[in-house]
Short mmCIF file of C-alpha atoms and ligand atoms in Angstrom, two decimals:
data_model
loop_
_atom_site.label_atom_id
_atom_site.label_comp_id
_atom_site.label_asym_id
_atom_site.label_seq_id
_atom_site.Cartn_x
_atom_site.Cartn_y
_atom_site.Cartn_z
CA MET A 1 0.00 0.00 0.00
CA SER A 2 2.81 2.39 0.90
CA ARG A 3 4.36 1.61 -2.51
CA VAL A 4 1.11 2.57 -4.26
CA ARG A 5 1.01 5.79 -2.26
CA ALA A 6 4.62 6.61 -3.15
CA LEU A 7 3.90 5.97 -6.85
CA ALA A 8 0.78 8.15 -6.71
CA ALA A 9 2.75 10.94 -5.01
CA ALA A 10 5.51 10.69 -7.66
CA ALA A 11 2.92 10.79 -10.49
CA LEU A 12 1.21 13.81 -8.92
CA SER A 13 4.46 15.72 -8.46
CA LEU A 14 5.49 14.94 -12.06
CA ALA A 15 2.08 16.15 -13.28
CA GLY A 16 3.07 19.55 -11.85
CA CYS A 17 6.08 19.60 -14.19
CA GLY A 18 3.99 20.28 -17.31
CA GLY A 19 1.91 23.28 -18.30
CA ALA A 20 2.27 26.89 -19.30
CA GLU A 21 5.25 27.81 -17.16
CA SER A 22 7.31 24.65 -16.91
CA VAL A 23 11.00 24.42 -17.73
CA LEU A 24 10.49 20.67 -18.13
CA ASP A 25 7.85 21.07 -20.84
CA PRO A 26 9.87 23.27 -23.24
CA ALA A 27 8.25 25.18 -26.08
CA GLY A 28 11.33 27.13 -27.20
CA ARG A 29 14.93 26.47 -28.32
CA GLY A 30 16.56 27.91 -25.18
CA ALA A 31 14.28 25.99 -22.83
CA GLU A 32 14.94 22.76 -24.78
CA ARG A 33 18.68 23.15 -24.15
CA ILE A 34 18.14 23.85 -20.47
CA ALA A 35 15.76 20.88 -20.10
CA THR A 36 18.27 18.52 -21.82
CA LEU A 37 21.02 19.67 -19.46
CA PHE A 38 18.68 19.18 -16.50
CA TRP A 39 17.71 15.62 -17.51
CA TRP A 40 21.33 14.54 -18.14
CA MET A 41 22.44 16.00 -14.80
CA SER A 42 19.51 14.44 -12.93
CA GLY A 43 20.02 11.06 -14.64
CA GLY A 44 23.76 11.16 -13.92
CA ALA A 45 23.17 12.13 -10.30
CA ALA A 46 20.63 9.30 -9.88
CA LEU A 47 23.06 6.73 -11.35
CA ILE A 48 25.90 7.91 -9.11
CA TRP A 49 23.60 7.85 -6.08
CA LEU A 50 22.58 4.26 -6.89
CA ALA A 51 26.23 3.21 -7.28
CA MET A 52 27.12 4.87 -3.93
CA ALA A 53 24.18 3.19 -2.20
CA ALA A 54 25.24 -0.21 -3.65
CA LEU A 55 28.82 0.38 -2.46
CA ALA A 56 27.61 1.28 1.03
CA VAL A 57 25.50 -1.90 1.24
CA TRP A 58 28.42 -3.95 0.00
CA ALA A 59 30.77 -2.31 2.53
CA VAL A 60 28.39 -3.04 5.42
CA ARG A 61 27.82 -6.66 4.40
CA SER A 62 31.43 -7.68 3.72
CA GLY A 63 33.72 -8.11 6.70
CA PRO A 64 36.70 -5.82 7.37
CA GLU A 65 39.22 -8.61 6.71
CA ARG A 66 38.32 -8.65 2.99
CA HIS A 67 39.62 -5.13 2.27
CA GLY A 68 43.32 -5.18 1.50
CA THR A 69 45.28 -1.92 1.80
CA ARG A 70 45.87 -1.78 -1.95
CA SER A 71 42.26 -2.27 -2.99
CA ALA A 72 41.08 0.21 -0.34
CA ALA A 73 43.55 2.84 -1.63
CA LEU A 74 42.42 2.15 -5.20
CA LEU A 75 38.79 2.60 -4.20
CA ILE A 76 39.50 5.90 -2.42
CA VAL A 77 41.73 7.40 -5.12
CA GLY A 78 39.74 6.00 -8.03
CA GLY A 79 36.20 6.42 -6.70
CA GLY A 80 36.79 9.43 -4.43
CA VAL A 81 39.18 11.56 -6.50
CA ALA A 82 39.50 10.46 -10.13
CA PHE A 83 35.85 9.58 -10.81
CA PRO A 84 34.22 12.79 -9.47
CA THR A 85 36.94 14.93 -11.06
CA VAL A 86 36.37 13.42 -14.49
CA VAL A 87 32.55 13.39 -14.23
CA LEU A 88 32.24 16.95 -12.84
CA ALA A 89 34.78 18.34 -15.34
CA ALA A 90 32.87 16.71 -18.21
CA LEU A 91 29.55 18.09 -16.93
CA LEU A 92 31.06 21.57 -16.44
CA ALA A 93 32.52 21.57 -19.96
CA TRP A 94 29.20 20.48 -21.44
CA GLY A 95 27.21 22.97 -19.35
CA LEU A 96 29.52 25.84 -20.40
CA SER A 97 29.41 24.77 -24.05
CA SER A 98 25.62 25.10 -24.04
CA LEU A 99 25.85 28.76 -22.89
CA PRO A 100 26.96 30.41 -26.19
CA PRO A 101 23.98 29.04 -28.18
CA LEU A 102 21.68 30.22 -25.37
CA LEU A 103 23.09 33.76 -25.57
CA ALA A 104 23.48 33.84 -29.36
CA ALA A 105 21.81 36.69 -31.22
CA PRO A 106 19.10 35.72 -33.72
CA PRO A 107 19.62 36.34 -37.48
CA PRO A 108 20.02 40.10 -38.15
CA THR A 109 16.72 40.26 -40.04
CA SER A 110 14.76 39.05 -36.99
CA ARG A 111 11.99 41.08 -35.43
CA VAL A 112 13.06 43.24 -32.49
CA ILE A 113 10.69 43.60 -29.55
CA ARG A 114 11.41 46.10 -26.83
CA VAL A 115 10.29 45.03 -23.36
CA THR A 116 10.55 47.41 -20.40
CA GLY A 117 10.09 46.28 -16.82
CA GLU A 118 8.21 48.87 -14.75
CA GLN A 119 6.83 48.69 -11.22
CA TRP A 120 4.80 46.43 -11.73
CA TRP A 121 4.07 45.66 -15.32
CA TRP A 122 5.78 44.91 -18.63
CA ARG A 123 5.67 47.51 -21.41
CA VAL A 124 5.99 45.65 -24.74
CA ARG A 125 6.71 47.51 -27.98
CA TYR A 126 6.63 46.29 -31.58
CA GLY A 127 7.60 49.55 -33.31
CA GLU A 128 4.64 51.89 -32.72
CA VAL A 129 2.40 49.15 -31.38
CA GLU A 130 2.52 49.09 -27.61
CA LEU A 131 1.01 46.51 -25.31
CA ALA A 132 1.13 45.71 -21.64
CA ASN A 133 1.87 42.37 -20.01
CA GLU A 134 1.56 40.48 -23.27
CA LEU A 135 3.96 39.15 -25.84
CA ARG A 136 2.90 37.63 -29.18
CA LEU A 137 5.36 35.52 -31.11
CA ALA A 138 5.27 33.43 -34.27
CA VAL A 139 6.13 29.75 -33.99
CA GLY A 140 9.55 28.94 -35.52
CA GLU A 141 10.58 32.63 -35.81
CA PRO A 142 13.46 33.78 -33.63
CA VAL A 143 13.04 37.28 -32.18
CA LEU A 144 15.39 39.59 -30.35
CA VAL A 145 13.99 40.96 -27.10
CA GLU A 146 15.71 44.18 -26.00
CA LEU A 147 15.10 44.41 -22.32
CA GLU A 148 15.13 47.64 -20.31
CA SER A 149 14.01 48.83 -16.92
CA ALA A 150 12.28 52.11 -16.07
CA ASP A 151 13.01 51.96 -12.34
CA VAL A 152 14.58 49.03 -10.46
CA VAL A 153 16.08 45.69 -11.49
CA HIS A 154 13.49 43.26 -12.87
CA SER A 155 14.09 39.91 -14.51
CA LEU A 156 12.15 38.48 -17.43
CA TRP A 157 11.58 34.75 -17.21
CA ILE A 158 9.40 32.73 -19.56
CA PRO A 159 10.29 29.24 -18.30
CA ALA A 160 8.73 27.35 -21.22
CA LEU A 161 10.70 29.39 -23.78
CA SER A 162 14.12 30.26 -22.37
CA GLY A 163 16.28 31.15 -19.40
CA LYS A 164 15.89 34.41 -17.49
CA VAL A 165 17.58 37.74 -18.23
CA ASP A 166 17.68 40.79 -15.94
CA ALA A 167 16.25 44.17 -16.92
CA ILE A 168 18.73 46.70 -15.53
CA PRO A 169 18.13 50.48 -15.32
CA GLY A 170 20.34 52.39 -17.77
CA ARG A 171 21.27 49.31 -19.80
CA VAL A 172 19.81 47.23 -22.59
CA THR A 173 20.09 43.49 -22.13
CA ARG A 174 19.19 41.03 -24.85
CA LEU A 175 17.36 37.76 -25.04
CA THR A 176 16.60 35.56 -28.04
CA LEU A 177 13.29 33.73 -28.06
CA GLU A 178 12.47 31.04 -30.59
CA PRO A 179 9.18 29.27 -29.90
CA THR A 180 8.89 25.73 -31.23
CA ARG A 181 5.15 25.22 -30.76
CA THR A 182 1.99 27.27 -30.50
CA GLY A 183 0.21 27.88 -27.22
CA THR A 184 -0.11 30.34 -24.37
CA PHE A 185 2.70 30.43 -21.86
CA ARG A 186 3.33 32.36 -18.70
CA GLY A 187 6.16 34.76 -18.03
CA VAL A 188 7.02 36.25 -14.65
CA CYS A 189 9.36 38.74 -13.05
CA ALA A 190 12.08 36.67 -11.41
CA GLU A 191 13.78 39.38 -9.38
CA TYR A 192 12.17 40.86 -6.28
CA CYS A 193 11.30 44.43 -7.28
CA GLY A 194 8.90 45.72 -4.64
CA ALA A 195 5.40 45.33 -3.22
CA SER A 196 3.65 43.90 -6.28
CA HIS A 197 6.56 41.88 -7.67
CA ALA A 198 4.46 38.70 -7.56
CA LEU A 199 1.76 40.34 -9.72
CA MET A 200 4.15 41.22 -12.55
CA GLU A 201 3.03 38.57 -15.02
CA LEU A 202 3.31 38.33 -18.76
CA ALA A 203 1.11 36.27 -21.11
CA VAL A 204 3.12 34.87 -24.02
CA VAL A 205 0.96 33.83 -26.96
CA VAL A 206 2.65 31.82 -29.72
CA VAL A 207 0.70 31.70 -32.99
CA PRO A 208 1.37 30.76 -36.64
CA PRO A 209 3.34 33.51 -38.52
CA ASP A 210 0.43 34.70 -40.70
CA GLU A 211 -1.78 35.04 -37.63
CA LEU A 212 0.87 37.22 -35.97
CA GLU A 213 0.98 39.52 -39.02
CA ARG A 214 -2.83 39.88 -38.98
CA TRP A 215 -2.79 40.58 -35.26
CA LEU A 216 -0.04 43.22 -35.61
CA ALA A 217 -2.01 44.97 -38.36
CA ASP A 218 -5.09 45.03 -36.07
CA GLN A 219 -3.01 46.39 -33.19
CA ALA A 220 -1.58 49.17 -35.38
CA ALA A 221 -5.10 50.44 -36.14
CA PRO A 222 -6.45 53.33 -34.01
CA ALA A 223 -8.97 52.63 -31.23
CA ARG A 224 -12.54 51.65 -32.03
CA ALA A 225 -15.28 54.19 -31.49
CA PRO A 226 -17.34 53.37 -28.38
CA LYS A 227 -20.31 51.12 -29.11
CA GLY A 228 -23.59 51.80 -27.33
CA PRO A 229 -24.71 54.57 -24.97
CA LEU A 230 -22.93 53.19 -21.87
CA ALA A 231 -19.54 53.00 -23.62
CA GLU A 232 -20.13 56.49 -25.09
CA ARG A 233 -20.75 57.85 -21.60
CA GLY A 234 -17.57 56.02 -20.55
CA ALA A 235 -15.55 57.77 -23.29
CA ALA A 236 -16.78 61.13 -21.96
CA GLN A 237 -15.98 60.07 -18.40
CA TRP A 238 -12.48 59.04 -19.54
CA VAL A 239 -11.88 62.62 -20.71
CA ALA A 240 -13.52 64.16 -17.61
CA SER A 241 -11.39 62.02 -15.25
CA GLY A 242 -8.18 63.00 -17.06
CA CYS A 243 -7.15 59.40 -17.83
CA GLY A 244 -5.33 60.54 -20.97
CA ALA A 245 -2.69 62.28 -18.83
CA CYS A 246 -1.20 58.86 -18.08
CA HIS A 247 -2.59 56.56 -20.78
CA ALA A 248 -2.61 56.69 -24.55
CA VAL A 249 -5.57 55.64 -26.69
CA ARG A 250 -4.45 56.15 -30.27
CA GLY A 251 -6.96 58.02 -32.39
CA THR A 252 -8.55 59.91 -29.48
CA GLY A 253 -5.86 62.46 -28.69
CA ALA A 254 -5.04 60.75 -25.37
CA ASP A 255 -1.27 60.33 -25.43
CA GLY A 256 -0.07 59.80 -21.84
CA VAL A 257 3.02 57.64 -21.51
CA ILE A 258 3.22 56.96 -17.77
CA GLY A 259 0.85 54.00 -17.76
CA PRO A 260 0.07 51.34 -20.36
CA ASP A 261 -1.20 52.22 -23.83
CA LEU A 262 -4.90 51.26 -23.73
CA THR A 263 -5.70 51.49 -27.47
CA HIS A 264 -6.68 47.81 -27.60
CA VAL A 265 -6.85 47.00 -23.88
CA GLY A 266 -10.12 45.06 -24.21
CA GLY A 267 -8.46 42.53 -26.54
CA ARG A 268 -5.64 41.58 -24.20
CA ARG A 269 -5.35 38.23 -22.42
CA MET A 270 -5.26 39.76 -18.95
CA LEU A 271 -5.95 43.01 -17.22
CA ALA A 272 -3.22 44.58 -15.04
CA GLY A 273 -1.12 41.47 -15.56
CA TRP A 274 -3.25 39.09 -13.55
CA LEU A 275 -6.97 39.90 -13.67
CA GLU A 276 -9.50 38.48 -16.08
CA ASN A 277 -10.14 40.93 -18.92
CA SER A 278 -13.85 41.50 -18.35
CA GLN A 279 -16.06 44.52 -17.78
CA HIS A 280 -16.57 43.44 -14.17
CA GLU A 281 -12.81 43.27 -13.52
CA HIS A 282 -12.18 46.61 -15.28
CA ARG A 283 -14.66 48.16 -12.87
CA ARG A 284 -13.09 46.47 -9.87
CA TRP A 285 -9.62 47.55 -10.98
CA LEU A 286 -10.71 51.20 -11.43
CA ALA A 287 -12.33 51.35 -7.99
CA ARG A 288 -9.77 49.35 -5.99
CA THR A 289 -6.46 49.74 -7.84
CA SER A 290 -4.22 50.08 -4.81
CA GLU A 291 -5.85 47.04 -3.18
CA LEU A 292 -5.43 44.84 -6.26
CA LYS A 293 -1.87 45.98 -6.97
CA PRO A 294 -0.33 47.48 -3.82
CA GLY A 295 2.06 50.32 -4.58
CA ALA A 296 0.88 50.79 -8.19
CA ARG A 297 1.32 54.34 -9.48
CA MET A 298 -2.26 54.50 -10.71
CA PRO A 299 -4.56 55.96 -8.05
CA SER A 300 -7.85 54.23 -7.23
CA PHE A 301 -10.93 55.90 -8.72
CA GLY A 302 -13.28 54.64 -6.02
CA MET A 303 -14.55 58.21 -5.54
CA LEU A 304 -16.44 58.03 -8.84
CA ALA A 305 -20.17 57.28 -8.72
CA PRO A 306 -21.15 53.64 -9.45
CA ASP A 307 -22.71 54.54 -12.83
CA GLU A 308 -19.56 56.48 -13.81
CA LEU A 309 -17.42 53.43 -13.01
CA ASP A 310 -19.78 51.19 -15.02
CA ALA A 311 -19.52 53.52 -18.00
CA LEU A 312 -15.72 53.73 -17.83
CA ALA A 313 -15.43 49.94 -17.54
CA ALA A 314 -17.74 49.45 -20.54
CA TYR A 315 -15.67 51.88 -22.61
CA LEU A 316 -12.33 50.25 -21.72
CA GLU A 317 -13.55 46.70 -22.18
CA GLY A 318 -14.89 47.70 -25.62
CA LEU A 319 -11.43 48.90 -26.78
CA GLU A 320 -10.61 45.61 -28.49
CU1 LIG B 1 9.68 43.15 -11.41
CU2 LIG B 1 9.93 41.58 -9.70
#
């Protein structure tokens, strides 16, 4: 029975190794290299552990009289010095040799995406198209991510695609991403950067190349006009509340750069990096910003009347 339980526990813990943010379920070239290294190291460590356990059992079972001085010395020098030196040196050489391909720049014609870590969200730029907390990539196409920080040190980590790279104020660091299959993956900030560090998520959507081109063309278009009386009231409320001082909505004259560009905010995977992108959540976010993301620079707009919040949420959610 205990064996069944142990097997069930092992199966359950391995089930946690898959999914949208697993280094052991790679969906990109860099992550594949890292996973291969991990499996070889784990396999090697398991084999060595088994050999050591067998030796220990053998040592306990055989009497002391059977170990001659020469064979004991051979065991110590061979098994204790030569073997680990050779194995660890080989693993080190192999591990180091897999670094250059991980850090290699993509072909010069590759797309360049600029990602800026800010407290506590990711600004993502494809030329003039700007998004927040979302990265779209084409399967099989390597891209160069130029990583910057607007304030403190952040670290971009998309476990399923590649290793992590820090975003350092005043510097541009680079990361090559080459997705090998389509899907939605999760990126996080891997360097503690303040109160809402844990809410600094990034959705990474990998699609076929032609779909990415269509999506980019849609994103480059100016914002949709509000649909329906509630959204129209929301557009007026947006102006009255001065939202455009911090946010841009292309095509409306709002060109703030402090917060995320909201031109197509309603079409994004998530709101504020971790909330569902629905009218209800837009409303909750507007009214309770500092509760949902402690320390965020955006003030809460809980002082607005309920119908004003409803209208604003309807307008924003409609900006697809
Ligand atoms: Cu940004 Cu942690």
